[in-house]
Structure formats: C-alpha cells, structure tokens
XYZ file of C-alpha atoms in Angstrom:
611
model
C 4.442 -45.260 1.381
C 1.424 -44.816 -0.676
C -1.996 -46.881 -0.303
C -1.360 -50.069 -2.442
C -2.876 -49.387 -5.980
C -2.611 -45.567 -5.484
C -0.173 -43.615 -7.840
C 3.413 -43.537 -6.701
C 6.356 -42.047 -8.877
C 9.796 -41.233 -8.186
C 11.774 -42.502 -11.174
C 13.950 -40.440 -13.180
C 15.237 -40.856 -16.877
C 17.934 -39.398 -18.740
C 19.346 -40.136 -21.898
C 22.600 -37.930 -22.287
C 24.635 -37.440 -25.411
C 27.925 -35.981 -26.718
C 29.166 -35.702 -30.282
C 32.285 -34.218 -31.769
C 34.072 -34.204 -35.019
C 37.005 -32.463 -36.367
C 38.787 -32.051 -39.561
C 42.583 -31.742 -39.397
C 44.438 -30.125 -42.448
C 48.000 -29.629 -43.467
C 49.093 -26.815 -45.559
C 52.720 -27.065 -46.826
C 55.220 -27.721 -44.093
C 54.392 -25.529 -41.693
C 50.808 -24.602 -41.396
C 47.907 -26.690 -39.575
C 44.299 -26.047 -39.656
C 41.932 -27.735 -37.259
C 38.030 -27.347 -37.618
C 35.900 -28.801 -34.764
C 32.111 -29.459 -34.135
C 30.975 -30.764 -31.218
C 27.310 -30.636 -28.639
C 26.360 -32.036 -25.516
C 22.812 -32.410 -24.277
C 20.090 -35.050 -23.142
C 16.778 -34.333 -21.354
C 16.190 -35.336 -17.737
C 12.594 -36.362 -17.128
C 11.377 -36.793 -13.496
C 8.577 -39.235 -12.568
C 7.468 -39.046 -16.403
C 4.981 -42.267 -15.934
C 2.453 -40.078 -13.970
C -0.701 -39.435 -15.770
C -3.957 -38.344 -14.853
C -5.712 -41.624 -15.709
C -3.548 -42.938 -12.479
C -5.963 -40.972 -10.124
C -9.088 -41.986 -11.776
C -8.675 -45.686 -11.873
C -11.054 -48.376 -10.279
C -9.134 -48.418 -7.042
C -7.321 -45.163 -6.983
C -10.375 -43.153 -7.998
C -9.581 -39.597 -6.747
C -11.504 -37.712 -9.429
C -8.314 -36.630 -10.879
C -7.079 -35.179 -7.727
C -4.938 -35.550 -4.742
C -7.451 -35.989 -1.241
C -5.541 -34.445 1.742
C -6.886 -36.546 4.265
C -4.841 -35.116 7.303
C -5.791 -35.149 10.856
C -2.743 -37.229 11.267
C -3.242 -39.709 8.453
C -1.013 -40.183 5.539
C -2.347 -39.292 2.204
C -3.451 -42.441 -0.062
C -1.024 -40.951 -2.831
C 1.415 -38.407 -3.451
C 0.793 -35.329 -5.655
C 1.711 -35.539 -9.568
C 4.463 -32.979 -10.090
C 6.314 -34.648 -13.177
C 9.049 -32.274 -14.595
C 11.805 -32.276 -17.277
C 14.655 -30.186 -18.404
C 17.463 -29.949 -20.694
C 20.438 -27.761 -21.112
C 22.280 -28.346 -24.436
C 25.463 -26.875 -25.881
C 26.816 -26.651 -29.660
C 30.243 -25.473 -30.309
C 31.921 -24.873 -33.867
C 35.539 -23.762 -33.770
C 38.491 -23.413 -35.986
C 42.347 -22.999 -34.989
C 45.126 -22.511 -37.453
C 48.452 -22.943 -36.286
C 51.615 -21.574 -38.484
C 55.327 -22.267 -37.498
C 57.441 -19.622 -38.945
C 61.140 -19.294 -37.688
C 61.572 -18.550 -34.166
C 57.412 -17.969 -33.814
C 54.984 -20.511 -33.435
C 51.478 -18.627 -34.000
C 48.178 -19.632 -33.166
C 44.969 -18.127 -34.247
C 41.217 -18.761 -34.675
C 37.584 -18.567 -33.439
C 34.854 -20.398 -31.670
C 30.839 -19.974 -31.474
C 29.210 -21.521 -28.423
C 25.421 -22.083 -28.365
C 23.605 -22.798 -25.146
C 19.807 -23.445 -25.359
C 17.493 -24.658 -22.314
C 14.314 -26.021 -21.816
C 12.438 -26.626 -18.659
C 8.948 -28.406 -18.490
C 6.866 -28.068 -14.910
C 3.205 -29.237 -13.970
C 1.012 -29.941 -10.960
C -1.032 -32.174 -12.532
C -3.521 -33.067 -9.885
C -5.323 -30.048 -7.669
C -5.140 -30.761 -3.899
C -8.600 -30.943 -1.915
C -8.306 -30.163 1.725
C -11.457 -31.066 4.161
C -12.564 -29.269 6.984
C -15.621 -27.661 8.654
C -15.321 -23.799 7.958
C -17.077 -20.863 8.607
C -20.715 -20.881 7.224
C -21.257 -24.589 7.391
C -24.319 -25.352 9.345
C -22.212 -28.366 10.971
C -19.884 -25.886 12.442
C -22.126 -25.571 15.652
C -21.722 -29.195 16.666
C -17.998 -28.699 17.249
C -18.043 -27.060 20.558
C -16.161 -27.626 24.206
C -19.592 -28.522 25.664
C -20.575 -31.081 23.055
C -17.519 -32.794 23.983
C -17.158 -32.921 27.730
C -13.502 -33.262 29.154
C -12.051 -32.680 25.749
C -9.237 -30.302 24.794
C -9.353 -28.012 21.993
C -7.083 -29.938 19.847
C -9.414 -32.969 20.016
C -12.532 -30.862 19.119
C -10.487 -29.965 16.131
C -9.390 -33.395 15.301
C -12.849 -34.394 15.692
C -14.074 -31.599 13.376
C -11.492 -32.508 10.416
C -12.279 -36.270 11.149
C -15.863 -35.394 10.329
C -15.153 -33.319 7.590
C -13.027 -36.088 5.708
C -15.902 -38.662 6.442
C -18.641 -36.485 4.939
C -16.592 -35.071 1.872
C -16.608 -31.479 2.943
C -14.026 -29.497 1.189
C -12.510 -26.681 2.658
C -10.115 -25.786 0.011
C -8.936 -26.966 -3.624
C -5.553 -25.932 -4.190
C -4.605 -26.095 -7.804
C -1.852 -24.014 -10.184
C -2.695 -23.250 -13.755
C 0.455 -22.888 -16.158
C 1.133 -20.728 -19.159
C 1.607 -22.714 -22.362
C 3.298 -21.837 -25.371
C 0.296 -20.451 -27.033
C 0.040 -17.915 -24.499
C -2.737 -19.351 -22.380
C -2.971 -20.388 -18.858
C -4.002 -24.243 -18.646
C -5.776 -25.411 -15.624
C -3.598 -28.005 -13.941
C -1.435 -27.858 -17.213
C 2.525 -27.656 -17.918
C 4.368 -24.391 -18.789
C 7.650 -24.651 -21.005
C 10.359 -22.066 -20.378
C 12.883 -21.671 -23.308
C 16.165 -19.402 -23.617
C 19.010 -19.187 -25.456
C 22.686 -17.556 -25.269
C 25.387 -17.448 -27.630
C 29.151 -16.364 -27.358
C 31.722 -15.392 -30.099
C 35.508 -15.740 -29.256
C 38.169 -14.879 -31.743
C 42.108 -15.206 -30.727
C 45.894 -14.911 -31.656
C 49.003 -16.145 -30.041
C 52.383 -16.292 -30.716
C 55.035 -18.584 -28.710
C 58.253 -16.914 -29.550
C 61.581 -18.506 -28.658
C 63.873 -15.015 -28.496
C 66.933 -17.020 -27.897
C 67.818 -20.216 -26.482
C 67.492 -19.346 -22.882
C 64.316 -16.986 -23.507
C 60.838 -17.705 -24.809
C 57.740 -15.303 -24.564
C 54.147 -16.588 -24.987
C 51.797 -13.487 -25.904
C 48.075 -13.644 -26.752
C 45.024 -11.826 -27.109
C 41.425 -12.907 -27.169
C 38.232 -11.159 -27.740
C 35.134 -12.719 -26.270
C 31.641 -11.181 -27.445
C 29.177 -12.874 -24.683
C 25.780 -12.050 -25.944
C 22.649 -11.631 -23.766
C 20.508 -14.294 -22.834
C 17.138 -14.192 -24.731
C 13.865 -16.127 -24.481
C 12.733 -18.413 -27.392
C 9.127 -18.408 -26.489
C 6.779 -15.821 -24.351
C 6.228 -17.393 -20.885
C 8.573 -15.331 -18.873
C 7.884 -11.823 -17.274
C 10.182 -9.075 -16.181
C 10.643 -5.878 -14.883
C 12.252 -2.652 -15.121
C 14.259 -0.374 -12.745
C 11.620 1.643 -12.074
C 9.645 -1.295 -10.616
C 12.424 -2.552 -8.513
C 12.886 0.697 -6.750
C 8.818 1.238 -6.554
C 7.314 4.226 -4.943
C 11.012 4.896 -3.582
C 11.856 5.673 -7.288
C 14.841 5.254 -9.405
C 17.374 7.989 -9.503
C 19.317 8.740 -12.599
C 22.479 8.773 -10.954
C 21.857 5.517 -9.109
C 23.976 2.691 -10.246
C 21.921 -0.817 -9.528
C 24.956 -2.596 -9.449
C 26.427 -0.502 -6.603
C 23.503 0.957 -4.859
C 24.194 3.276 -1.764
C 21.888 5.626 0.205
C 24.128 8.496 -1.133
C 23.300 7.683 -5.044
C 19.973 5.916 -4.677
C 16.716 6.165 -3.072
C 17.938 3.302 -0.444
C 17.009 3.977 3.200
C 15.036 7.137 2.971
C 11.446 6.742 4.303
C 9.011 9.225 3.417
C 10.842 9.842 0.051
C 8.243 8.358 -2.388
C 8.671 9.795 -6.148
C 8.200 6.531 -7.451
C 5.735 4.287 -9.196
C 4.054 0.837 -7.942
C 5.820 -2.076 -9.418
C 4.258 -3.960 -12.264
C 5.459 -6.984 -14.609
C 5.825 -6.887 -18.246
C 6.258 -10.074 -20.698
C 9.567 -10.885 -21.634
C 8.566 -11.891 -25.000
C 10.415 -13.883 -27.425
C 13.600 -12.538 -28.473
C 13.907 -9.846 -25.843
C 17.539 -9.845 -24.836
C 18.088 -9.719 -20.755
C 20.344 -6.831 -20.700
C 22.564 -4.694 -23.238
C 25.590 -6.311 -24.807
C 28.905 -5.948 -23.209
C 31.234 -5.301 -25.983
C 34.753 -4.625 -24.263
C 35.741 -7.811 -23.391
C 39.590 -8.094 -24.266
C 41.361 -10.669 -22.817
C 45.527 -10.350 -23.111
C 47.733 -12.991 -21.529
C 51.663 -12.914 -21.504
C 54.071 -15.505 -20.333
C 57.986 -15.473 -19.989
C 60.361 -18.615 -19.486
C 64.117 -17.629 -18.980
C 66.647 -20.006 -17.909
C 69.561 -17.796 -17.117
C 73.201 -18.956 -16.555
C 76.681 -17.650 -15.800
C 80.201 -18.677 -16.754
C 81.711 -18.876 -12.949
C 81.859 -16.779 -9.991
C 78.974 -16.449 -7.293
C 76.270 -16.265 -9.801
C 77.393 -19.870 -11.400
C 77.364 -21.351 -7.710
C 73.461 -19.780 -7.621
C 72.181 -20.563 -11.384
C 73.885 -23.824 -11.775
C 74.490 -25.042 -15.413
C 72.552 -24.421 -18.191
C 69.102 -25.477 -17.430
C 69.404 -25.660 -13.947
C 67.389 -22.704 -13.038
C 64.120 -21.348 -14.577
C 62.624 -18.125 -13.937
C 58.872 -17.836 -15.057
C 56.316 -15.031 -15.005
C 53.203 -14.441 -16.695
C 49.858 -12.702 -16.589
C 46.447 -13.658 -18.072
C 42.695 -12.484 -18.239
C 39.600 -14.904 -18.522
C 36.187 -14.105 -18.991
C 33.487 -16.412 -17.511
C 30.256 -17.526 -18.972
C 27.603 -17.932 -16.267
C 25.515 -20.984 -16.216
C 22.335 -20.871 -17.979
C 20.233 -21.691 -14.966
C 21.391 -18.191 -13.650
C 19.168 -16.710 -16.201
C 16.194 -18.915 -15.880
C 16.550 -18.632 -12.096
C 15.984 -14.970 -12.286
C 12.800 -14.721 -14.811
C 11.455 -17.861 -13.397
C 11.145 -16.134 -10.129
C 8.841 -13.718 -11.617
C 5.250 -14.042 -11.647
C 3.395 -14.899 -14.792
C 4.373 -18.620 -15.726
C 1.959 -19.764 -13.101
C -1.285 -18.672 -11.999
C -3.015 -19.497 -8.567
C -6.226 -21.004 -9.537
C -7.393 -22.267 -5.891
C -10.689 -22.205 -4.604
C -11.198 -21.549 -0.866
C -13.265 -19.422 1.394
C -10.734 -16.239 1.834
C -10.924 -16.089 -1.879
C -14.907 -16.161 -1.972
C -15.059 -18.489 -4.554
C -15.541 -21.765 -2.817
C -19.164 -21.497 -3.416
C -22.112 -22.608 -0.849
C -21.437 -24.531 2.014
C -21.258 -27.351 2.590
C -19.057 -28.242 -0.502
C -19.387 -31.902 -0.839
C -17.170 -33.932 -2.704
C -19.882 -36.182 -3.975
C -21.985 -32.871 -5.319
C -21.748 -32.590 -8.931
C -19.479 -30.091 -10.260
C -17.811 -29.585 -6.744
C -14.293 -30.043 -8.333
C -14.977 -27.902 -10.999
C -12.425 -25.141 -11.889
C -13.070 -21.794 -10.746
C -13.331 -18.746 -13.293
C -10.185 -16.934 -14.353
C -8.431 -15.246 -17.119
C -6.787 -17.440 -19.230
C -4.570 -14.793 -21.065
C -1.894 -13.120 -19.284
C -2.677 -9.375 -19.100
C 0.503 -7.010 -18.838
C 1.626 -4.961 -17.371
C 0.556 -7.003 -14.380
C 0.633 -6.118 -10.608
C 2.703 -8.731 -8.488
C 0.820 -9.820 -5.448
C 2.360 -7.758 -2.352
C 3.731 -11.177 -1.028
C 5.669 -11.699 -4.534
C 8.827 -10.313 -5.965
C 10.133 -8.543 -8.950
C 13.402 -9.838 -10.470
C 15.786 -8.731 -13.371
C 19.234 -7.739 -14.522
C 21.245 -4.501 -14.403
C 20.577 -3.591 -18.012
C 24.411 -2.705 -18.317
C 25.280 -6.054 -16.584
C 28.991 -6.688 -17.746
C 30.865 -10.183 -18.036
C 32.560 -11.297 -15.175
C 36.400 -11.810 -15.455
C 39.531 -12.916 -13.573
C 43.209 -11.625 -13.520
C 45.860 -13.970 -12.470
C 49.184 -13.262 -12.164
C 52.205 -15.799 -11.346
C 56.208 -15.541 -10.931
C 58.352 -17.940 -9.639
C 61.658 -19.673 -9.668
C 62.755 -23.544 -10.155
C 66.267 -24.787 -9.093
C 67.833 -28.308 -9.567
C 68.917 -29.792 -6.377
C 71.689 -32.410 -7.575
C 70.987 -34.517 -10.370
C 67.495 -36.046 -9.148
C 65.724 -33.215 -7.651
C 64.323 -29.700 -7.849
C 62.458 -27.051 -5.659
C 60.251 -24.344 -6.769
C 58.723 -21.262 -5.144
C 56.381 -19.428 -6.722
C 53.663 -16.241 -6.099
C 49.840 -16.723 -7.276
C 47.623 -14.200 -7.030
C 44.015 -13.605 -8.541
C 41.472 -10.900 -8.804
C 37.847 -11.835 -9.973
C 36.098 -8.725 -11.012
C 32.521 -8.030 -12.009
C 31.005 -10.884 -10.386
C 27.338 -11.396 -10.620
C 25.502 -10.590 -7.597
C 21.726 -10.268 -6.504
C 20.982 -6.879 -4.709
C 17.654 -6.930 -2.979
C 16.483 -3.230 -2.666
C 14.206 -4.249 -0.051
C 16.838 -4.985 2.703
C 15.432 -3.875 5.946
C 16.353 -0.560 7.309
C 16.435 -0.121 10.876
C 18.986 2.405 11.324
C 18.428 5.713 9.031
C 14.403 5.224 10.255
C 15.096 5.256 14.032
C 14.156 1.743 14.608
C 17.257 0.727 16.069
C 17.196 3.165 18.678
C 13.663 2.301 19.592
C 14.315 -1.330 19.814
C 16.792 -0.607 22.314
C 14.487 1.272 24.168
C 11.863 -1.354 24.129
C 14.854 -3.609 25.624
C 15.248 -1.291 28.123
C 11.617 -1.248 28.765
C 11.092 -4.714 29.215
C 14.039 -5.309 31.763
C 12.302 -1.978 33.859
C 8.638 -3.842 33.756
C 10.113 -7.102 34.865
C 12.146 -5.462 37.540
C 8.960 -3.570 38.720
C 6.690 -6.750 39.033
C 4.810 -5.517 35.963
C 5.645 -8.973 34.124
C 7.089 -9.817 30.713
C 5.897 -6.816 28.751
C 7.889 -4.010 27.191
C 4.899 -1.557 26.803
C 5.072 1.981 28.174
C 3.453 2.465 31.558
C 3.574 6.136 31.927
C 5.931 8.840 33.493
C 7.890 7.907 36.492
C 7.748 4.232 35.731
C 11.206 3.556 34.032
C 9.765 3.185 30.619
C 9.630 5.281 27.734
C 6.910 5.693 24.737
C 7.803 3.459 21.890
C 5.922 5.129 18.873
C 6.986 2.778 16.083
C 5.575 -0.450 17.640
C 2.580 1.537 19.059
C 1.816 2.636 15.222
C 1.830 -1.168 13.889
C 0.265 -2.557 17.048
C -2.587 0.074 17.364
C -2.470 2.530 14.548
C -1.735 5.253 17.028
C -0.032 8.346 15.965
C 3.454 9.456 17.366
C 1.785 12.571 18.748
C -0.025 10.358 20.945
C 2.482 7.790 21.860
C 2.822 9.498 25.058
C -0.398 8.365 26.323
C -0.037 4.924 28.299
C -3.579 4.176 28.208
C -3.195 3.268 24.299
C -0.777 0.715 24.829
C -3.902 -1.888 24.981
C -2.421 -4.358 22.449
C -1.855 -8.089 23.418
C 1.255 -7.930 21.139
C 3.148 -6.087 23.935
C 3.582 -9.486 26.449
C 3.386 -11.614 22.904
C 6.804 -13.774 22.764
C 6.753 -13.466 19.141
C 8.072 -9.538 20.078
C 9.669 -10.271 23.468
C 11.897 -12.954 22.496
C 13.996 -10.804 19.947
C 14.503 -8.197 23.099
C 16.551 -10.488 24.866
C 19.607 -9.027 26.569
C 22.172 -11.624 25.497
C 21.353 -12.328 22.056
C 18.953 -9.108 20.971
C 17.857 -9.401 17.046
C 16.309 -6.214 15.780
C 15.979 -7.643 12.179
C 13.525 -9.904 13.690
C 10.634 -7.346 14.139
C 11.810 -5.762 11.305
C 11.125 -8.852 9.060
C 8.225 -10.584 7.108
C 7.264 -13.426 9.435
C 3.427 -13.238 9.916
C 3.958 -13.661 13.489
C 7.309 -11.923 14.468
C 7.590 -9.255 11.880
C 5.738 -5.864 12.219
C 5.322 -5.791 8.555
C 4.552 -9.356 8.116
C 0.824 -9.071 8.923
C -1.440 -6.835 6.347
C -3.442 -5.507 9.549
C -0.147 -4.180 11.105
C 0.859 -2.440 7.883
C -2.602 -0.952 7.471
C -2.050 0.188 11.472
C 1.270 2.006 10.267
C 0.291 3.548 7.440
C -3.133 4.794 9.416
C -0.609 6.424 12.050
C 1.321 8.152 9.496
C 4.443 6.029 9.063
C 5.601 5.803 5.257
C 4.808 2.832 3.505
C 8.747 2.316 2.746
C 9.102 2.936 6.466
C 11.193 -0.396 6.518
C 11.452 -1.466 2.542
C 12.039 0.914 -0.440
C 9.526 -1.242 -2.348
C 6.728 -2.035 0.239
C 4.486 -3.526 -2.747
C 6.626 -6.592 -3.210
C 7.710 -7.850 0.258
C 9.176 -11.046 -1.408
C 12.200 -9.142 -2.714
C 13.031 -6.202 -5.067
C 15.997 -8.443 -6.680
C 18.400 -6.931 -9.253
C 21.298 -9.107 -10.537
C 24.442 -6.983 -10.981
C 27.934 -6.909 -11.216
C 29.707 -5.756 -8.117
C 31.241 -8.908 -6.756
C 34.781 -9.034 -6.247
C 37.354 -11.684 -4.912
C 40.961 -11.408 -4.594
C 43.611 -14.285 -3.630
C 47.178 -14.279 -3.086
C 49.363 -17.362 -2.358
C 52.957 -18.427 -1.988
C 53.608 -22.051 -3.186
C 56.853 -24.016 -2.350
C 57.393 -27.436 -4.435
C 60.192 -30.211 -3.857
C 60.365 -32.900 -6.255
C 62.564 -36.074 -6.562
C 62.346 -38.170 -9.830
C 61.847 -41.689 -9.583
C 65.667 -43.052 -8.677
C 66.570 -46.101 -6.706
C 63.094 -47.094 -6.029
C 62.154 -43.619 -4.688
C 59.885 -40.782 -6.004
C 59.104 -37.887 -3.748
C 56.771 -34.898 -4.249
C 56.348 -32.308 -1.016
C 54.592 -29.143 -1.386
C 53.048 -26.605 0.577
C 51.011 -23.489 -0.149
C 49.867 -20.293 2.209
C 47.099 -18.254 0.641
C 44.879 -15.850 1.732
C 41.430 -14.841 0.099
C 38.726 -12.060 0.587
C 35.198 -11.485 -0.965
C 32.912 -8.897 -1.124
C-alpha cells in the first residue's frame, strides 16, 4: 500500500466495439450475393489517471520522481508506468452463391486489415539513496565505528543515513522515442504496425447421384508482410544476427545446422559486428509468400445393396455413410507476434540514467535538496543508425523468406445405423501442421564442438579427487601425481592464462576454483554443464566482462561459446521450421432421444508429435 495521499493507480479502462453490416441480393431464381463489412477494436488503458502532477503535490511532493527509500522500508508510492494498446481488425468480403442443376457453386473474396498501436511510458525517474565511493561520509561507516555490529548492520546504517540526508546514488530514467523521431526524457513511445490479407475462393458442392456427393474447393491466400506505420522500430540483417561468425550464403536461417551455417565453429570469424538499422515507416518485415493455394475435397457416399451379405452389412438406403476428406488451411499469426520481435530491439527506449558507473552522476555528495540535483543527463535525443547494440542486448528479426504456416487435415470414416434409434461411427483424423513459426537463437551455447563438455567432466573428476585426498572442495589442478588434470578453458576465463601454460599448477590461484558458483554444477548426480556455459554474472564463465576479457587474452576466440558474442542477450531469427503431426482414431455411439433416454458415448485415441 502507498502512503496516504500519495499516488497509487491500478485501474484499467477498455471500451470495446464490434460493428458489422451485410447486403444480401438475389438475382433471378438461383443466384444470391452477400456483401459484408465489419470490424472489431477498442483501446485498453492501464492506469490512465496517472499524471506527473500527482508526484509534485503539496503532500505527495517527490519532485516529479519516485523516491526509492530502500533499507527495508516501503516506498511512499508506486512507479508511474501508464500504458495503452489496441489491435483492431477490419474485414470486407463478398460471397456469390449459384445453384445450377446438381451443382451448388460458391465463390468470393475477402480482405482483412489488422492494425496495432502500443503506448508505453515510465513517467517518473527512480531516485535511489546510498553513500557511495567518493562521498566523504563513507569514511564514517566502518566496523570500528560500530562496535559489535555485523557487516549488514553497517550497510543498513549507511543506507539509512543516506536516505535521511538525501544522498543520491543513482537516478534511473528511461527516455522513449516519440513519433517525431526524438527521445523524450521520461516520455512516451508509440509503436504502430499493420498487416493485410487478401483471399479468393471457389467451391462446388456437386450431387453426382442420390447416394454420392462431392465437395471440392480452392482458396488462394495472399498474406502480405507486417509493416510499420511509423518509424520507431529498429531491426537487423542476417549478417548482424550471425555477427563475427559470419552469414554463409548456403545457410537457411529457418534450418540452421553446423553443416550449412557457421554454427558451433569457434575461431571461424569472417563476419561483422552486429548493428541495428531503422525499421522505417512502410518497410516490410520479410518478403511476400505468393504460393499459398489451399485445396479441399470431401466425399460422402451412402452405399447400399439389394440383398445378400452386403445388404446385411450396409443395411437399407441411408443406414450406412462413408465419408472422406482433405483440406489445407493457412494461418495468420497474431499481430503481437510481429510487434514482439521488433519491440525487443534496442531503439524504442534509451537508458538516460545517472550513476557513478556511467560517470555522469556529478560531484559527490549529490544531495536531493541541491538545485539541479534531479536534472536529466546530457544525451543525444535523435537516434543514430546504424546503431551498435549493447553487449547484453539482442538482435531480433524475421527470416527474409518467411513462409505462411499451414495445416493439412485428413479424415475418413464410416457411420452405420444400429436399429431405428442409434448409430455408431468410426473415423480417422490426421493433421500435419507445417511451416510453423519458430524462434531460432543462433547464440545457443556450444559445449560439444569447442571441447568444453570434456573439460567439464575433467573438472568433475578433479573435484572428487581433491575431496578424496583431503584438499577440500575445489576442482583446480594440483600438479602431476595428484589425480587431477589441467583445465585450460576454466583457467583462461578465471586468470587469462594460455593453454600452453595450463600444466603449471602454480597458476591456479583464482578463488573461483573453490566457489560454490562453479562447484555446484559439477555435482555427480545432477551435473549441468550449461550453467558454466551460461551468462549468469555469478555462475556463467561468459557472464562477467572480466572473465570474457581474460579468455580473449588467453587466446580463446570470442565466439568460443556463442556464434555472436556481441549480443549475449540473443541473436534471434523468427523462421518457419516448426512442424507438428497428429493422428487419432475416434469412435462415437449415439442414441437419439426416445422413450425418455438419450445417449452419446465417444472415445478418441490420439498421438501427437512436435518439432
């Protein structure tokens, strides 16, 4: 709960709408046309009542900021992060039905337009308090000045003093790109995008004879790529996704393999450092997929026989029906699948924080009460492209030849009347879903081709040997004859020592050899080599900038663990390699309502697979 009188908002407002109209016209005795228009939409607003004035009032005056009290105390109010969004759909369609003899023909078309906008803002910067290096008051907070206190007590006293005296340790703020192409300090950004689809179709329901009908149709779906309707997004190329490992001409980004791409090839670095470019207004996210034909066919046959064995099996006319069919249908992914990719790229937001590590906090102590203490730092308010992503960031894009996902479905079955009141049906249903969208992260950790898995096993053996010899819980190399072996990869990251010197036990001086951060993943019964191969700052060899620099100094290639080491947050390409299949057998017994009893029993056995 917020302090009484201070801002707190968690409301949500949404006015949704659905509209539709149709015009049905009859031409002669056998032609009917129906024209349809419709739409859905409505914006959703989260905390729309928040405004900066609420943080400068007579009671809740926080100078337009959120004061982060810390030290176990609750903040007086909540951060102001109002947001809103809308995804609207407009549809125009026309269907012509023509009855001609034994044929019932249907044909027509439809256009669908989906629009999206998103608005996000962090209205109030967050001010944190502490006594940091460079502040003369830091000298007071030593264990000698607090007799009998624990380290945590000294820290708590320091932070409490900083809060009471208004000593600012950081101001965390975000600037966002407005639609005029300018970064606004604590301002709002609006993302906009659109996708259109055009479909045409024709279908014939043909009554071949009284006991046989065939339904056949064809649809063509032209699904146009998503495009931005302003210029706030950024994107990247495949060259940037592969980074220094390089994009190979024969590499299919929707089927990346070590045989066809520079994947899991440490030391192979013909590429470039990744950059981001503006995804400007009107730019298409990928090339148009033109060949989306969707056929369908269905057959219904009610066989009969005049006598003999077949008559006993099939019964009278209409007692038995055999059906079979095939249909292909194309899917249209949600509009959020597009905005999620581009919105993950650096560019919409700009970190405009002030802190000591950035070197822009100013002279210390920086006091809350001092004039200009909360001013925004100097920053370039205009994005510059191509932009270099931060090393902890990511690049996100679509396969330029992205295909529209589709599903093929088959069905075949037989239904037989049982007496005058019941029937039983047995049918097979199969589905194959192809070209499903999948996100491929080219920065999947490599532990096999680079030899790290073998070294991890050696580290496990070293740990067990050292414990057995009474040398404690450490996995370092103690020299020949000790039952341990050199660990050149770990040594490179811990100490920057080359592989040629890994046999010198005197160089294994790092405290990390005994750290639980690296020992725990070596557990004999629950080993996890992906933990040290990961990016956690404590447990990952590449999660710390010092360890990364050590490895390079020791001669390890920068793409030792990851193909694109300049974007450790991920090199993500949305491709179309997903596949699922489903097969099922269904049995259905029905008894119509008679004599006060109605019964429906069914059972389905299915098996699915996903890749």
